PDB file of C-alpha atoms in Angstrom:
ATOM      1  CA  MET A   1     -16.428   8.916  -1.296  1.00  0.00           C
ATOM      2  CA  SER A   2     -18.123  10.400   2.258  1.00  0.00           C
ATOM      3  CA  HIS A   3     -15.603  11.990   4.074  1.00  0.00           C
ATOM      4  CA  GLN A   4     -15.360   9.494   6.778  1.00  0.00           C
ATOM      5  CA  ARG A   5     -13.885   6.992   4.529  1.00  0.00           C
ATOM      6  CA  ILE A   6     -11.348   9.065   3.259  1.00  0.00           C
ATOM      7  CA  HIS A   7     -10.626  10.097   7.100  1.00  0.00           C
ATOM      8  CA  LEU A   8     -10.244   6.320   7.821  1.00  0.00           C
ATOM      9  CA  GLY A   9      -8.368   5.487   5.129  1.00  0.00           C
ATOM     10  CA  LYS A  10      -5.648   7.957   5.704  1.00  0.00           C
ATOM     11  CA  GLN A  11      -5.709   6.286   9.514  1.00  0.00           C
ATOM     12  CA  GLY A  12      -4.609   3.555   8.257  1.00  0.00           C
ATOM     13  CA  GLU A  13      -2.080   5.057   5.954  1.00  0.00           C
ATOM     14  CA  ASP A  14      -0.544   6.086   8.846  1.00  0.00           C
ATOM     15  CA  ILE A  15      -0.836   3.763  10.897  1.00  0.00           C
ATOM     16  CA  ALA A  16       0.512   1.064   7.873  1.00  0.00           C
ATOM     17  CA  ALA A  17       3.920   3.606   7.922  1.00  0.00           C
ATOM     18  CA  GLU A  18       4.273   4.022  11.321  1.00  0.00           C
ATOM     19  CA  TYR A  19       4.199  -0.289  11.819  1.00  0.00           C
ATOM     20  CA  LEU A  20       6.253  -0.098   8.642  1.00  0.00           C
ATOM     21  CA  ARG A  21       8.735   2.652   9.944  1.00  0.00           C
ATOM     22  CA  SER A  22       8.966   0.230  13.549  1.00  0.00           C
ATOM     23  CA  LYS A  23      10.309  -2.952  11.168  1.00  0.00           C
ATOM     24  CA  GLY A  24      12.782  -0.960   9.751  1.00  0.00           C
ATOM     25  CA  PHE A  25      11.303   0.209   6.791  1.00  0.00           C
ATOM     26  CA  GLN A  26      11.880   3.326   4.980  1.00  0.00           C
ATOM     27  CA  ILE A  27       9.821   5.846   3.672  1.00  0.00           C
ATOM     28  CA  GLU A  28       9.857   6.842   0.034  1.00  0.00           C
ATOM     29  CA  ALA A  29       6.418   8.513  -0.876  1.00  0.00           C
ATOM     30  CA  ARG A  30       3.070   8.004  -0.118  1.00  0.00           C
ATOM     31  CA  ASN A  31       0.142   8.230  -1.837  1.00  0.00           C
ATOM     32  CA  TYR A  32       2.041   8.396  -5.613  1.00  0.00           C
ATOM     33  CA  ARG A  33      -0.389   9.535  -7.756  1.00  0.00           C
ATOM     34  CA  GLN A  34      -0.118   8.472 -11.693  1.00  0.00           C
ATOM     35  CA  LYS A  35      -3.367   8.621 -14.467  1.00  0.00           C
ATOM     36  CA  SER A  36      -3.290   5.108 -14.029  1.00  0.00           C
ATOM     37  CA  GLY A  37      -3.644   4.685 -10.711  1.00  0.00           C
ATOM     38  CA  GLU A  38      -2.163   5.619  -7.211  1.00  0.00           C
ATOM     39  CA  ILE A  39       0.101   3.643  -4.568  1.00  0.00           C
ATOM     40  CA  ASP A  40      -0.382   3.853  -1.055  1.00  0.00           C
ATOM     41  CA  ILE A  41       3.257   3.973  -0.173  1.00  0.00           C
ATOM     42  CA  ILE A  42       6.640   3.042  -1.786  1.00  0.00           C
ATOM     43  CA  CYS A  43       9.370   1.980   0.744  1.00  0.00           C
ATOM     44  CA  ARG A  44      12.911   0.433   1.075  1.00  0.00           C
ATOM     45  CA  ASP A  45      13.230  -2.767   3.081  1.00  0.00           C
ATOM     46  CA  GLY A  46      16.898  -3.043   2.616  1.00  0.00           C
ATOM     47  CA  ASP A  47      17.597  -3.012  -1.161  1.00  0.00           C
ATOM     48  CA  THR A  48      14.409  -4.280  -2.675  1.00  0.00           C
ATOM     49  CA  LEU A  49      11.601  -1.751  -3.468  1.00  0.00           C
ATOM     50  CA  VAL A  50       8.149  -2.063  -1.905  1.00  0.00           C
ATOM     51  CA  PHE A  51       5.073  -0.849  -3.386  1.00  0.00           C
ATOM     52  CA  VAL A  52       2.670  -1.475  -0.629  1.00  0.00           C
ATOM     53  CA  GLU A  53      -1.321  -1.017  -0.587  1.00  0.00           C
ATOM     54  CA  VAL A  54      -3.132  -0.482   2.847  1.00  0.00           C
ATOM     55  CA  LYS A  55      -6.500  -1.503   2.503  1.00  0.00           C
ATOM     56  CA  THR A  56      -8.434  -0.267   6.041  1.00  0.00           C
ATOM     57  CA  ARG A  57     -11.872  -1.123   8.058  1.00  0.00           C
ATOM     58  CA  LYS A  58     -13.707  -0.476  10.824  1.00  0.00           C
ATOM     59  CA  GLY A  59     -14.337  -4.703  11.271  1.00  0.00           C
ATOM     60  CA  SER A  60     -14.126  -7.384   9.313  1.00  0.00           C
ATOM     61  CA  GLU A  61     -18.385  -8.786   9.267  1.00  0.00           C
ATOM     62  CA  PHE A  62     -17.162  -7.999   5.555  1.00  0.00           C
ATOM     63  CA  GLY A  63     -14.055  -9.934   5.080  1.00  0.00           C
ATOM     64  CA  HIS A  64     -10.961  -9.701   6.071  1.00  0.00           C
ATOM     65  CA  PRO A  65      -9.796  -6.087   4.519  1.00  0.00           C
ATOM     66  CA  THR A  66      -6.579  -7.710   2.497  1.00  0.00           C
ATOM     67  CA  GLU A  67      -9.206  -9.786   0.465  1.00  0.00           C
ATOM     68  CA  SER A  68     -10.214  -6.243  -0.893  1.00  0.00           C
ATOM     69  CA  VAL A  69      -6.843  -6.086  -3.171  1.00  0.00           C
ATOM     70  CA  THR A  70      -8.392  -7.654  -6.523  1.00  0.00           C
ATOM     71  CA  SER A  71      -6.732  -8.834  -9.246  1.00  0.00           C
ATOM     72  CA  ARG A  72      -7.758  -5.640 -11.281  1.00  0.00           C
ATOM     73  CA  LYS A  73      -6.696  -3.068  -8.516  1.00  0.00           C
ATOM     74  CA  GLN A  74      -3.073  -5.585  -8.891  1.00  0.00           C
ATOM     75  CA  GLN A  75      -2.844  -4.439 -12.329  1.00  0.00           C
ATOM     76  CA  GLN A  76      -3.345  -0.916 -11.813  1.00  0.00           C
ATOM     77  CA  ILE A  77      -0.983  -1.132  -9.100  1.00  0.00           C
ATOM     78  CA  SER A  78       1.190  -2.985 -11.142  1.00  0.00           C
ATOM     79  CA  ARG A  79       0.818   0.061 -14.024  1.00  0.00           C
ATOM     80  CA  THR A  80       1.642   2.378 -11.172  1.00  0.00           C
ATOM     81  CA  ALA A  81       4.512   1.270  -9.864  1.00  0.00           C
ATOM     82  CA  LEU A  82       6.280   0.771 -13.780  1.00  0.00           C
ATOM     83  CA  LEU A  83       5.461   4.518 -14.305  1.00  0.00           C
ATOM     84  CA  TYR A  84       7.664   5.622 -11.205  1.00  0.00           C
ATOM     85  CA  LEU A  85      10.443   2.487 -11.525  1.00  0.00           C
ATOM     86  CA  SER A  86      10.750   4.317 -15.531  1.00  0.00           C
ATOM     87  CA  THR A  87      10.430   8.067 -13.825  1.00  0.00           C
ATOM     88  CA  ASN A  88      12.706   8.128 -11.662  1.00  0.00           C
ATOM     89  CA  ASN A  89      15.007   5.706 -13.727  1.00  0.00           C
ATOM     90  CA  LEU A  90      14.675   2.524 -11.578  1.00  0.00           C
ATOM     91  CA  HIS A  91      14.722  -0.240 -14.063  1.00  0.00           C
ATOM     92  CA  ASP A  92      17.233  -2.860 -12.288  1.00  0.00           C
ATOM     93  CA  GLU A  93      15.937  -2.890  -8.676  1.00  0.00           C
ATOM     94  CA  ALA A  94      14.263  -5.747  -7.048  1.00  0.00           C
ATOM     95  CA  VAL A  95      10.659  -4.861  -6.286  1.00  0.00           C
ATOM     96  CA  ARG A  96       7.592  -6.470  -4.208  1.00  0.00           C
ATOM     97  CA  PHE A  97       4.357  -5.843  -3.651  1.00  0.00           C
ATOM     98  CA  ASP A  98       2.378  -5.873  -0.198  1.00  0.00           C
ATOM     99  CA  VAL A  99      -0.161  -5.569   1.100  1.00  0.00           C
ATOM    100  CA  ILE A 100      -1.391  -4.099   4.505  1.00  0.00           C
ATOM    101  CA  GLY A 101      -4.538  -4.444   5.948  1.00  0.00           C
ATOM    102  CA  VAL A 102      -5.718  -2.255   9.062  1.00  0.00           C
ATOM    103  CA  ILE A 103      -8.491  -2.860  10.981  1.00  0.00           C
ATOM    104  CA  CYS A 104      -9.425  -0.031  13.398  1.00  0.00           C
ATOM    105  CA  SER A 105     -11.984  -1.474  15.778  1.00  0.00           C
ATOM    106  CA  GLN A 106     -10.385  -1.794  19.371  1.00  0.00           C
ATOM    107  CA  ALA A 107      -7.825   0.502  21.139  1.00  0.00           C
ATOM    108  CA  SER A 108      -5.619  -0.356  19.238  1.00  0.00           C
ATOM    109  CA  PRO A 109      -4.950  -1.184  15.644  1.00  0.00           C
ATOM    110  CA  ASP A 110      -5.243  -4.972  14.456  1.00  0.00           C
ATOM    111  CA  ILE A 111      -2.183  -4.890  11.458  1.00  0.00           C
ATOM    112  CA  THR A 112      -2.148  -7.747   8.903  1.00  0.00           C
ATOM    113  CA  HIS A 113       0.860  -7.259   6.738  1.00  0.00           C
ATOM    114  CA  ILE A 114       1.052  -9.536   3.696  1.00  0.00           C
ATOM    115  CA  VAL A 115       4.871  -9.944   2.273  1.00  0.00           C
ATOM    116  CA  GLY A 116       4.770 -10.258  -1.768  1.00  0.00           C
ATOM    117  CA  ALA A 117       1.172 -10.405  -1.369  1.00  0.00           C
ATOM    118  CA  PHE A 118       0.979 -10.195  -5.686  1.00  0.00           C
ATOM    119  CA  GLU A 119       3.124 -10.625  -8.698  1.00  0.00           C
ATOM    120  CA  SER A 120       3.815  -7.592 -11.004  1.00  0.00           C
ATOM    121  CA  THR A 121       1.291  -8.339 -14.079  1.00  0.00           C
TER     122      THR A 121
END
């Protein structure tokens, strides 16, 4: 992956984390990695533990960034979330999977937050 894409992805994750904080979410972890994959942001929305996938693009000419979260990516996130829950003994937690799309083509980024974007597989 090019340095430009890595920088854009980190910028999008920073924007998404700040957006979530502004909405009252409490960030618990960022870039949680396991062999099964990575979860960009893990946070709390009240009593619900939320696993957030962030997709960032410079524009929407290739579709909206949220459209790039495929069923394969959803499975990867689900497996990694189960490991997080198991490792932290959080088996009885209410959980949700959100997707945030960030378009960084303007002076201020365009943020789309899909709450409950998919179910665990």
